[in-house]
Tab-separated table of C-alpha atoms in Angstrom:
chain	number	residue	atom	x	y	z
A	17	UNK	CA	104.695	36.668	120.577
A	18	UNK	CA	104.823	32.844	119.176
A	19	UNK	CA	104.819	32.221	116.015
A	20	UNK	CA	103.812	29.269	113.800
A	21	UNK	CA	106.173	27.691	111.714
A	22	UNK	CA	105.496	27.358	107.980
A	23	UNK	CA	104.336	24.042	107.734
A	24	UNK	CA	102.983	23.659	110.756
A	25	UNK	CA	100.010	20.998	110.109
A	26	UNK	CA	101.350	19.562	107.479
A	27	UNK	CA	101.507	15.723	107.832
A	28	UNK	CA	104.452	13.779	106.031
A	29	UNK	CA	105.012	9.810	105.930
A	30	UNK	CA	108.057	8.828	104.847
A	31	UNK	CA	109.356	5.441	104.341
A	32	UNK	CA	113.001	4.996	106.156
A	33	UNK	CA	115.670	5.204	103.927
A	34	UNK	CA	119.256	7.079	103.612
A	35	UNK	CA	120.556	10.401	102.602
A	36	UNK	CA	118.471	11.768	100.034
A	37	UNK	CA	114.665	11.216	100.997
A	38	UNK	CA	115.583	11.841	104.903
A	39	UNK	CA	117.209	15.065	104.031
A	40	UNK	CA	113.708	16.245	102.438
A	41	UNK	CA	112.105	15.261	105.131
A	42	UNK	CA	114.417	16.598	107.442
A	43	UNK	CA	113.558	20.091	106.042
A	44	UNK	CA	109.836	19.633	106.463
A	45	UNK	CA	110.249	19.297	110.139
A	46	UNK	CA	112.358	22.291	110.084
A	47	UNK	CA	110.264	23.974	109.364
A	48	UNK	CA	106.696	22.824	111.724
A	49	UNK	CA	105.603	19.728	109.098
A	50	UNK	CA	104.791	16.510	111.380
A	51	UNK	CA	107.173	13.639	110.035
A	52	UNK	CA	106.352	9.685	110.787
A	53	UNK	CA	108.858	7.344	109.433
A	54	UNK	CA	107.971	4.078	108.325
A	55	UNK	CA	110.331	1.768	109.527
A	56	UNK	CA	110.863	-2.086	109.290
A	57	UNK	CA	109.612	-4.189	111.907
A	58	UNK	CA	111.635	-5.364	114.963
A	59	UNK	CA	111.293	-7.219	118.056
A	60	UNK	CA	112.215	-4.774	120.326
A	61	UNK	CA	109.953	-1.509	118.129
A	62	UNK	CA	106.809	-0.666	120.398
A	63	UNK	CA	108.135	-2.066	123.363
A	64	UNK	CA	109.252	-0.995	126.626
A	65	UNK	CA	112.865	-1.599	125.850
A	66	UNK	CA	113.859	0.266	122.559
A	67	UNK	CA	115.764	-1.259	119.421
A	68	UNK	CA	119.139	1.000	118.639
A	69	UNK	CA	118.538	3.507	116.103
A	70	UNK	CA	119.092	3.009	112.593
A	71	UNK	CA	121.814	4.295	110.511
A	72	UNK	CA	120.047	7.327	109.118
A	73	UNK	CA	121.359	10.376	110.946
A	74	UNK	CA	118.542	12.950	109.229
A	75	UNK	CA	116.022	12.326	111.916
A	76	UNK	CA	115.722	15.771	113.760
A	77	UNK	CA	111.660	16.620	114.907
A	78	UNK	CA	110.467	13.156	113.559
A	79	UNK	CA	109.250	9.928	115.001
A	80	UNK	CA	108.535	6.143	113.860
A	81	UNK	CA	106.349	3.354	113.762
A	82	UNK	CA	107.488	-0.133	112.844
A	83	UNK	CA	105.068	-1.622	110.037
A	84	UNK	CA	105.239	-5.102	108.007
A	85	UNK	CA	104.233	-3.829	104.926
A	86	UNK	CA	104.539	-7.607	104.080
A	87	UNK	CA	101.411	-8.766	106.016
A	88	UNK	CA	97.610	-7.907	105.101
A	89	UNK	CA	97.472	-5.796	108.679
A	90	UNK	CA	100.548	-4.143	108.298
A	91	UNK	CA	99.620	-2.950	104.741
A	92	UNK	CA	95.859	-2.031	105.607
A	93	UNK	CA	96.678	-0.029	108.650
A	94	UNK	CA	99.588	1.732	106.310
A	95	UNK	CA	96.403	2.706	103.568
A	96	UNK	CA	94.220	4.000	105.669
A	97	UNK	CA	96.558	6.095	107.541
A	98	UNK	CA	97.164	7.322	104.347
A	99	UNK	CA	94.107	8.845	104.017
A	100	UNK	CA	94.782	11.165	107.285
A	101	UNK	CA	98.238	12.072	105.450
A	102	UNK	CA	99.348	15.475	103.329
A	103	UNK	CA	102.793	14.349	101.919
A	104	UNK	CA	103.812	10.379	101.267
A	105	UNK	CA	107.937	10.588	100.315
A	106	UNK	CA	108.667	7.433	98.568
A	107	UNK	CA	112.266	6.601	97.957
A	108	UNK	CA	112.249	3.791	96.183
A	109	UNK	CA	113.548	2.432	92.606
A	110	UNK	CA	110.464	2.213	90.249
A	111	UNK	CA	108.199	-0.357	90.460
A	112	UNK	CA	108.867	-0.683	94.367
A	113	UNK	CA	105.676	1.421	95.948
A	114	UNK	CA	103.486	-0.603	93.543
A	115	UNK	CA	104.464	-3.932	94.410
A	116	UNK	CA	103.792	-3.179	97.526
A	117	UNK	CA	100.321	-2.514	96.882
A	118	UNK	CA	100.555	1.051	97.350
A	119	UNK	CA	99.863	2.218	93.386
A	120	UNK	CA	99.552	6.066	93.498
A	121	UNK	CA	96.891	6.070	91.705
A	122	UNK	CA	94.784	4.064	94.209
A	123	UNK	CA	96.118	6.243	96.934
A	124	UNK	CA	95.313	9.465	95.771
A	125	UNK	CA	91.619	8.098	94.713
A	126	UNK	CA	91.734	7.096	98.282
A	127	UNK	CA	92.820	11.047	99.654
A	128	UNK	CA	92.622	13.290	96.662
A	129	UNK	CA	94.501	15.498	98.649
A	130	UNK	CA	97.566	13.553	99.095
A	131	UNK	CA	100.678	15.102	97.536
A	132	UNK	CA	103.392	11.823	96.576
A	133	UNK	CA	106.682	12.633	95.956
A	134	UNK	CA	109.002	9.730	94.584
A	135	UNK	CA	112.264	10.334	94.484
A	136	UNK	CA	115.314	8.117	92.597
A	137	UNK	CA	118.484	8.333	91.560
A	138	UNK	CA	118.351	7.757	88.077
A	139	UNK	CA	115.421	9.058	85.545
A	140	UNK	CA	112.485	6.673	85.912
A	141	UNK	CA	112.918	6.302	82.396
A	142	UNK	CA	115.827	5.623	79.927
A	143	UNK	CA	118.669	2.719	80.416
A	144	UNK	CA	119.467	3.052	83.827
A	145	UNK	CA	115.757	3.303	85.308
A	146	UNK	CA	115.984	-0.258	87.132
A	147	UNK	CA	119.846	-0.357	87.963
A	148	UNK	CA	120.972	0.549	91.376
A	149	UNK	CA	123.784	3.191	91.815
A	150	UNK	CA	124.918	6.146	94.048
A	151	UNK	CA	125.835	10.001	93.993
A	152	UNK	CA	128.853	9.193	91.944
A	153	UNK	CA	126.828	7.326	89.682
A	154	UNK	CA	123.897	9.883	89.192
A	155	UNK	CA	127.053	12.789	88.789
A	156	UNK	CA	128.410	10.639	86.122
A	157	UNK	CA	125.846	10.118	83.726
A	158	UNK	CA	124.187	13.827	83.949
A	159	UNK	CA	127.857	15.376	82.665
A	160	UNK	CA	128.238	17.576	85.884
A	161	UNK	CA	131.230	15.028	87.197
A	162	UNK	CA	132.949	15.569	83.715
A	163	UNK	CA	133.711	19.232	84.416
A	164	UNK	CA	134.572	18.363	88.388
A	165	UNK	CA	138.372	18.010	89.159
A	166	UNK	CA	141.913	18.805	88.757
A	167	UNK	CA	143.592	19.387	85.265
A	168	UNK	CA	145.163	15.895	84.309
A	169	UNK	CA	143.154	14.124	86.672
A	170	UNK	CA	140.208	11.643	86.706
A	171	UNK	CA	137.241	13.603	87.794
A	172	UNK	CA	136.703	13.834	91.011
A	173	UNK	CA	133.102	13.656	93.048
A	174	UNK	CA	132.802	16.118	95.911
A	175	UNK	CA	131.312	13.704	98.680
A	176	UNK	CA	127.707	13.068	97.884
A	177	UNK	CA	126.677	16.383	98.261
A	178	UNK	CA	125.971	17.234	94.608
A	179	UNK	CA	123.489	14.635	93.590
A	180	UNK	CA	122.341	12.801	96.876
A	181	UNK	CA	120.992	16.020	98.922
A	182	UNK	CA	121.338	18.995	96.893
A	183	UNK	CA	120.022	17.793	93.520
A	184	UNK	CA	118.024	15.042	95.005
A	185	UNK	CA	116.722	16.124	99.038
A	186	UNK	CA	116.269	19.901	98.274
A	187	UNK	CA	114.830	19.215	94.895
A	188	UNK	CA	112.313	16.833	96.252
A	189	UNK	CA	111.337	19.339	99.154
A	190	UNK	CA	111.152	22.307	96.491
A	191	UNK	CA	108.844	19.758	94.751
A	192	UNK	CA	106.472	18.464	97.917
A	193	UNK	CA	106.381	22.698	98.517
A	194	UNK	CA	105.256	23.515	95.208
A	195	UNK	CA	102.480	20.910	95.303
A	196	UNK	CA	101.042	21.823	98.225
A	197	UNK	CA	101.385	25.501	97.058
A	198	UNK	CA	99.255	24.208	94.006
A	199	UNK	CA	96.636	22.108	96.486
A	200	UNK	CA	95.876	25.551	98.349
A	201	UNK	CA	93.973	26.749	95.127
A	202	UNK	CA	92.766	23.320	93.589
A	203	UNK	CA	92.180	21.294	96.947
A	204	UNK	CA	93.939	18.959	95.318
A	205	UNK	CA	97.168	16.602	95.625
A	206	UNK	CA	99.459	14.964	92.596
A	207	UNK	CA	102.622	13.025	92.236
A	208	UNK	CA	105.999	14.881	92.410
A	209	UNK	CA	108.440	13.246	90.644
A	210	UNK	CA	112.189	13.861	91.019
A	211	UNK	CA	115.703	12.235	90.667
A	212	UNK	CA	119.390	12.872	91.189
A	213	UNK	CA	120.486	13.238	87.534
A	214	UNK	CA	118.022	15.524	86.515
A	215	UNK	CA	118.624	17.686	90.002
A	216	UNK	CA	122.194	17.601	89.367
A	217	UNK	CA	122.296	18.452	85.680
A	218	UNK	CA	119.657	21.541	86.342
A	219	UNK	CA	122.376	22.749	89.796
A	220	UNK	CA	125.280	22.666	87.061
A	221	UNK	CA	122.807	24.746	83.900
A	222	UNK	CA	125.614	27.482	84.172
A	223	UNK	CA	128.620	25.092	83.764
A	224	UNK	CA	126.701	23.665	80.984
A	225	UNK	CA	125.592	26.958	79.572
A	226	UNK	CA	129.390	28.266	80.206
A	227	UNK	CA	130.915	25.060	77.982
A	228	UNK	CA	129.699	27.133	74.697
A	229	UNK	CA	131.405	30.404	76.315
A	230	UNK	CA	134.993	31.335	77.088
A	231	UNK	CA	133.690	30.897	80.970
A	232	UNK	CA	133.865	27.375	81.254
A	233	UNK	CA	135.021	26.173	77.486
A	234	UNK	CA	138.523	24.668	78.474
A	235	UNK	CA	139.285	21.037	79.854
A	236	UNK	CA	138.183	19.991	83.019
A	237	UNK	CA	140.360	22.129	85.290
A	238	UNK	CA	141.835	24.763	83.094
A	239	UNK	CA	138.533	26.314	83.662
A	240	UNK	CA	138.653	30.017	85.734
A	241	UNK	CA	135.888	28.452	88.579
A	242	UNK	CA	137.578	24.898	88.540
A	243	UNK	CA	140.780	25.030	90.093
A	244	UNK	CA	142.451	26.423	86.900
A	245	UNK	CA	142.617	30.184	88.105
A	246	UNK	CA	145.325	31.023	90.487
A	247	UNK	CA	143.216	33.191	92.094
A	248	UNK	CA	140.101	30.985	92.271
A	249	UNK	CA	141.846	28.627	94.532
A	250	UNK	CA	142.935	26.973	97.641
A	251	UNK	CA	147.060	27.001	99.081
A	252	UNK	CA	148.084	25.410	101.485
A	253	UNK	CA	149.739	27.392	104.795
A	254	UNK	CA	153.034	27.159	106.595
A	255	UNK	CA	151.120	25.243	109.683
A	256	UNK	CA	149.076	22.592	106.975
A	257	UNK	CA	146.134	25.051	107.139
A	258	UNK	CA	144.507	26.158	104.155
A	259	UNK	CA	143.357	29.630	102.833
A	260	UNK	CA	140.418	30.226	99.929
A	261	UNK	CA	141.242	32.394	97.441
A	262	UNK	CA	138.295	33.993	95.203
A	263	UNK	CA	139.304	37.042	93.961
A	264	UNK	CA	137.719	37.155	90.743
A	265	UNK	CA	137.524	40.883	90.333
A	266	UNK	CA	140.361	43.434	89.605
A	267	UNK	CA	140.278	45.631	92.674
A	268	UNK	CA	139.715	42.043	94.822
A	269	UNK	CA	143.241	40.500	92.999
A	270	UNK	CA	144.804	44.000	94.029
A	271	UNK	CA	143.870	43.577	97.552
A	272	UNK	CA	144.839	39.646	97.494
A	273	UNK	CA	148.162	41.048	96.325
A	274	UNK	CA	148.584	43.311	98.728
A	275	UNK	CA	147.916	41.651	101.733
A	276	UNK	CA	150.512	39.109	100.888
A	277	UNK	CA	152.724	41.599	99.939
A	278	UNK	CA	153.378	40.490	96.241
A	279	UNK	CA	154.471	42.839	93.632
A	280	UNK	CA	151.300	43.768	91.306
A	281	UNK	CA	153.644	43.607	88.425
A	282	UNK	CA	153.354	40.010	88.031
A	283	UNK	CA	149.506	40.228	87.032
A	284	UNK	CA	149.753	42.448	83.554
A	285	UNK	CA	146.126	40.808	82.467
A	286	UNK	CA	145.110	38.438	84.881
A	287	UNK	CA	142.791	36.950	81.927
A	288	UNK	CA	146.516	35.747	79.976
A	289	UNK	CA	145.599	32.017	80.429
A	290	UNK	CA	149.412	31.754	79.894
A	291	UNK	CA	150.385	34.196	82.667
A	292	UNK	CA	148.419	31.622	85.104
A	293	UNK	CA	151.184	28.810	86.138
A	294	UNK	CA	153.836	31.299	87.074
A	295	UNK	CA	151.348	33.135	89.449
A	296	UNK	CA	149.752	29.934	90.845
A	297	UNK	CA	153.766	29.066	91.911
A	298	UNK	CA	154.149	32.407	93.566
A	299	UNK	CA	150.845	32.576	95.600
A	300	UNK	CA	151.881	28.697	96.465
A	301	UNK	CA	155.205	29.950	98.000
A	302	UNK	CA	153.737	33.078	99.267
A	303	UNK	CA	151.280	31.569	101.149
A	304	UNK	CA	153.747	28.604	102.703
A	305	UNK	CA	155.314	31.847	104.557
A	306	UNK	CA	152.887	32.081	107.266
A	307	UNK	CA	150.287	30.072	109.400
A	308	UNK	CA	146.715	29.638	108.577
A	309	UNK	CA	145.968	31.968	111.799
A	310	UNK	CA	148.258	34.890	110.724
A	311	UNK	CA	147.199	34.890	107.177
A	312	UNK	CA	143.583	35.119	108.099
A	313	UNK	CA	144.516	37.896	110.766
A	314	UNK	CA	146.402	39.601	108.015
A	315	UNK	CA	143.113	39.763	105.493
A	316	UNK	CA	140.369	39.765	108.023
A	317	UNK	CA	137.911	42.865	107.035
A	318	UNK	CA	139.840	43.194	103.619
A	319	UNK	CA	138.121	42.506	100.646
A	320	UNK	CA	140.477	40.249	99.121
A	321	UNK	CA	137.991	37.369	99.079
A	322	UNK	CA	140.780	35.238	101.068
A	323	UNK	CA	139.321	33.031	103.658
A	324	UNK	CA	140.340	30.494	106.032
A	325	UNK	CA	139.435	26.643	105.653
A	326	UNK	CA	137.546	25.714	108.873
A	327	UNK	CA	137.017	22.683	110.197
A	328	UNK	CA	133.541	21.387	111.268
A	329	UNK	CA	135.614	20.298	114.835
A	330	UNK	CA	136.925	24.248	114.766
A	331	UNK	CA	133.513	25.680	114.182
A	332	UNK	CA	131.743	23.296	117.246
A	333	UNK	CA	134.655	24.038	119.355
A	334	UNK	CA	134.221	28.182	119.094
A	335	UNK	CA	130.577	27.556	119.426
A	336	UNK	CA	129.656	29.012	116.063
A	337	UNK	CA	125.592	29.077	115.706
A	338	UNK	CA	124.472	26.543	112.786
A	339	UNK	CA	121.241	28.012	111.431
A	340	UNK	CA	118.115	27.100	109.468
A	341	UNK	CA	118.360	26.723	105.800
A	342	UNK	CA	116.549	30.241	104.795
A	343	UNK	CA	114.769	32.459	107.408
A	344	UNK	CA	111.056	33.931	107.527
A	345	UNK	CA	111.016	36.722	109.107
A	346	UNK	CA	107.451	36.129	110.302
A	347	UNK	CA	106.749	32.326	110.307
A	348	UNK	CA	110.652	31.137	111.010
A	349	UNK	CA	111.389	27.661	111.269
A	350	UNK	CA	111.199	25.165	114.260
A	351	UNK	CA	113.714	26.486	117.290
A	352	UNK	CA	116.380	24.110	117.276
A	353	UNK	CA	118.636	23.917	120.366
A	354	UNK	CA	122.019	23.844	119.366
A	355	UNK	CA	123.264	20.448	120.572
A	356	UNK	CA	120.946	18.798	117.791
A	357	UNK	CA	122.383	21.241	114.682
A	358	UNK	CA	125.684	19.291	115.232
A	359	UNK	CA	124.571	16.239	117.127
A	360	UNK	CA	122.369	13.484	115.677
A	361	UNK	CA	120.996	10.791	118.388
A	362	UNK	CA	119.465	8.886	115.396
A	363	UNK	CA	115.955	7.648	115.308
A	364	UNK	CA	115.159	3.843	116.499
A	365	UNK	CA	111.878	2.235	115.496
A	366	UNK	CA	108.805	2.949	117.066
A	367	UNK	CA	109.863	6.125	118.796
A	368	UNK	CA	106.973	8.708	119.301
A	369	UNK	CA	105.458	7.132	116.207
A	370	UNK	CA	101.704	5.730	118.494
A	371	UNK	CA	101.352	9.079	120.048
A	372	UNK	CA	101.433	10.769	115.999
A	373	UNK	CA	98.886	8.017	115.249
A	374	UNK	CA	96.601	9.129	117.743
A	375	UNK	CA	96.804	12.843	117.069
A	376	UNK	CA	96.387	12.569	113.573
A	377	UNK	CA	93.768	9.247	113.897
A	378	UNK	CA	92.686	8.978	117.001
A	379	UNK	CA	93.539	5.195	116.801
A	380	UNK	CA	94.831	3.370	120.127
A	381	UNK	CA	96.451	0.230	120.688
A	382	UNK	CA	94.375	-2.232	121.756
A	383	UNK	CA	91.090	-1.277	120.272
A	384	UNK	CA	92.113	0.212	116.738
A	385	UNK	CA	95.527	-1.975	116.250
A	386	UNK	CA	97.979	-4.372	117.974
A	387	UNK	CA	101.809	-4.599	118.113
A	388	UNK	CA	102.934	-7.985	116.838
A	389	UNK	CA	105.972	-9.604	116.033
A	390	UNK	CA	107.435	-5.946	116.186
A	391	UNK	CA	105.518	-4.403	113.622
A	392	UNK	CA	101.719	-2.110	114.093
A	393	UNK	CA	98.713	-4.230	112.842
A	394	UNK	CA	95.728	-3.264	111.797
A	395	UNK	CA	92.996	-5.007	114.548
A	396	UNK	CA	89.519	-4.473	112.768
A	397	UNK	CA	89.912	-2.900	109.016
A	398	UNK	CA	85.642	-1.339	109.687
A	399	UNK	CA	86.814	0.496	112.692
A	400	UNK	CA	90.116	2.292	111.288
């Protein structure tokens, strides 16, 4: 029996950007939400010969149209699609979405219904609201890339993971969710506001929480989740493969010893911070013994929480099945062929964006807008 995804209906406009605000929208169409990205004009958009797509790689289940947001048709066409819209995802510094004309306050007077979420990297208020930056940046100032790193070493930022899709992408989508949760009893929309430092601070509460406890009270990297635990960490293997090591727990350590045939004897209290550099030594010779592939033959089905670093080119190659975020057992996501959970073919403008238009508007070219200098116009602002 078909099902219908979870957001199925739901109409999101997004205006193209990179990482963070793609990555929210990404999980919209995941999960049935219609996505149109607004992209930049160009000569080749709405033509019969296609411009290359653009950078952004999170473009799974969504289309484009091409829009000068510069020009009086451009920006009319942009506000009264609008109206027809559930979710607007503005990515922009502050400031940006209003010089453009498109204050949110006029927009949701326009479609009361409209949920806006604006997402940024820094708070929209404080010192930093109106300076540019990156993941690293948002890590740095919310005192999560303080605690990340190796003991006697500058802090190090784990790719742009942290702040860029997990505290700023998911965050924003948890936000657009909740507001449309909240418009199913009021029949109404608001603004969702979001940024990277806050996201990132609030994914790192417990290392916060733990720098008042024993758990996390140490220097960066002395800590027993940081890399400063012997047994909460990753050695190296005869072939250059690693292995994960997370045995936290006493029967888990046992097993970990075990399997690598170590004497238990040299763990009298695993929780002696000073006992800590003479085990790290031993599991780092241990483990230099044998490959990658026989140590995780050795400890497969064992719970000795000791795991083998894959590659992404490993996993693809052994054809292992990349999945939806979280599962519904009754309304799951959108079925997603394989090919396109490791594959992205990008998104160029225009693409599928006039055929949205008329599903959502009924607008055609021609009679409701025109296509020029690469960018949709609005033809007759009484008839749209």
């Amino acid at each position: 029996m078909a099902t219908r995804a979870p957001l199925e209906g739901i109409r999101v406009v997004e205006f193209a950007g990179l990482a963070p605000a793609p990555f929210a929208t990404l999980l919209l169409a995941d999960y049935g939400a219609t996505v149109l990205r607004i992209d930049r004009p160009h000569p080749l958009a709405h033509s019969s010969q296609m411009p290359p797509p653009t950078r952004d790689l999170l473009t799974r289940g969504k289309t484009s149209v091409a829009i000068d947001l510069k020009s009086s048709g451009g920006l009319y066409l942009l506000q009264d699609l609008l109206r027809y819209a559930d979710v607007l995802v503005d990515p922009f510094r502050p400031g940006v979405l209003e010089s453009l004309h498109l204050n949110p306050s006029d927009l949701l007077a326009s479609n009361e219904r409209l949920v806006i979420a604006r997402l940024t990297g820094f708070r929209r208020d404080g010192k930093y609201a109106d300076m540019a930056g990156h993941d690293i940046n948002y890590l740095s100032v919310s005192g999560v890339l303080s605690q990340l790193g190796r003991a006697g070493e500058a802090p190090y930022a784990p790719a742009n993971i942290l702040a860029d899709f997990a505290g700023g992408g998911l965050s924003c989508a948890f936000g657009i969710i909740m507001a449309l949760l909240e418009r199913g009893r009021t029949g109404r929309g608001q603004i969702v506001e979001s940024n990277m430092v806050d996201g990132a601070a609030y994914l790192a509460s417990m290392m916060r929480f733990g720098t008042k406890t024993p758990l996390w009270n140490m220097p960066r990297g002395k800590n027993l989740l940081d890399g400063g635990c012997p047994y909460y960490d990753v050695y190296e293997c005869k072939d250059g493969g690693y292995m994960a090591v997370g045995a936290l727990e006493p029967q888990f350590l046992t097993h970990l010893l075990e399997g690598l045939g170590m004497d238990e004897t040299l763990v009298t209290d695993r929780n002696d911070r000073d006992t800590w550099p003479a085990l790290r030594k031993a599991l780092r010779l241990k483990f230099m013994e044998k490959t990658r592939k026989q140590w995780e033959s050795m400890f497969n089905g064992i719970d000795a929480c000791c795991t083998p670093v894959l590659g992404q080119s490993e996993l693809e190659a052994t054809d292992y099945d990349q999945r939806h975020l979280v599962h519904l057992a009754d309304t799951p996501g959108v079925d997603i062929k394989q090919e396109n959970m490791w594959v992205s073919h990008g998104l160029a403008p225009g693409t599928g964006g006039e055929d949205v238009l008329h599903a959502w508007t009924g607008w055609k070219r021609g009679q409701d807008y025109n296509v020029e200098m690469g960018g949709l116009m609005k033809k007759n602002r009484a008839k749209l």
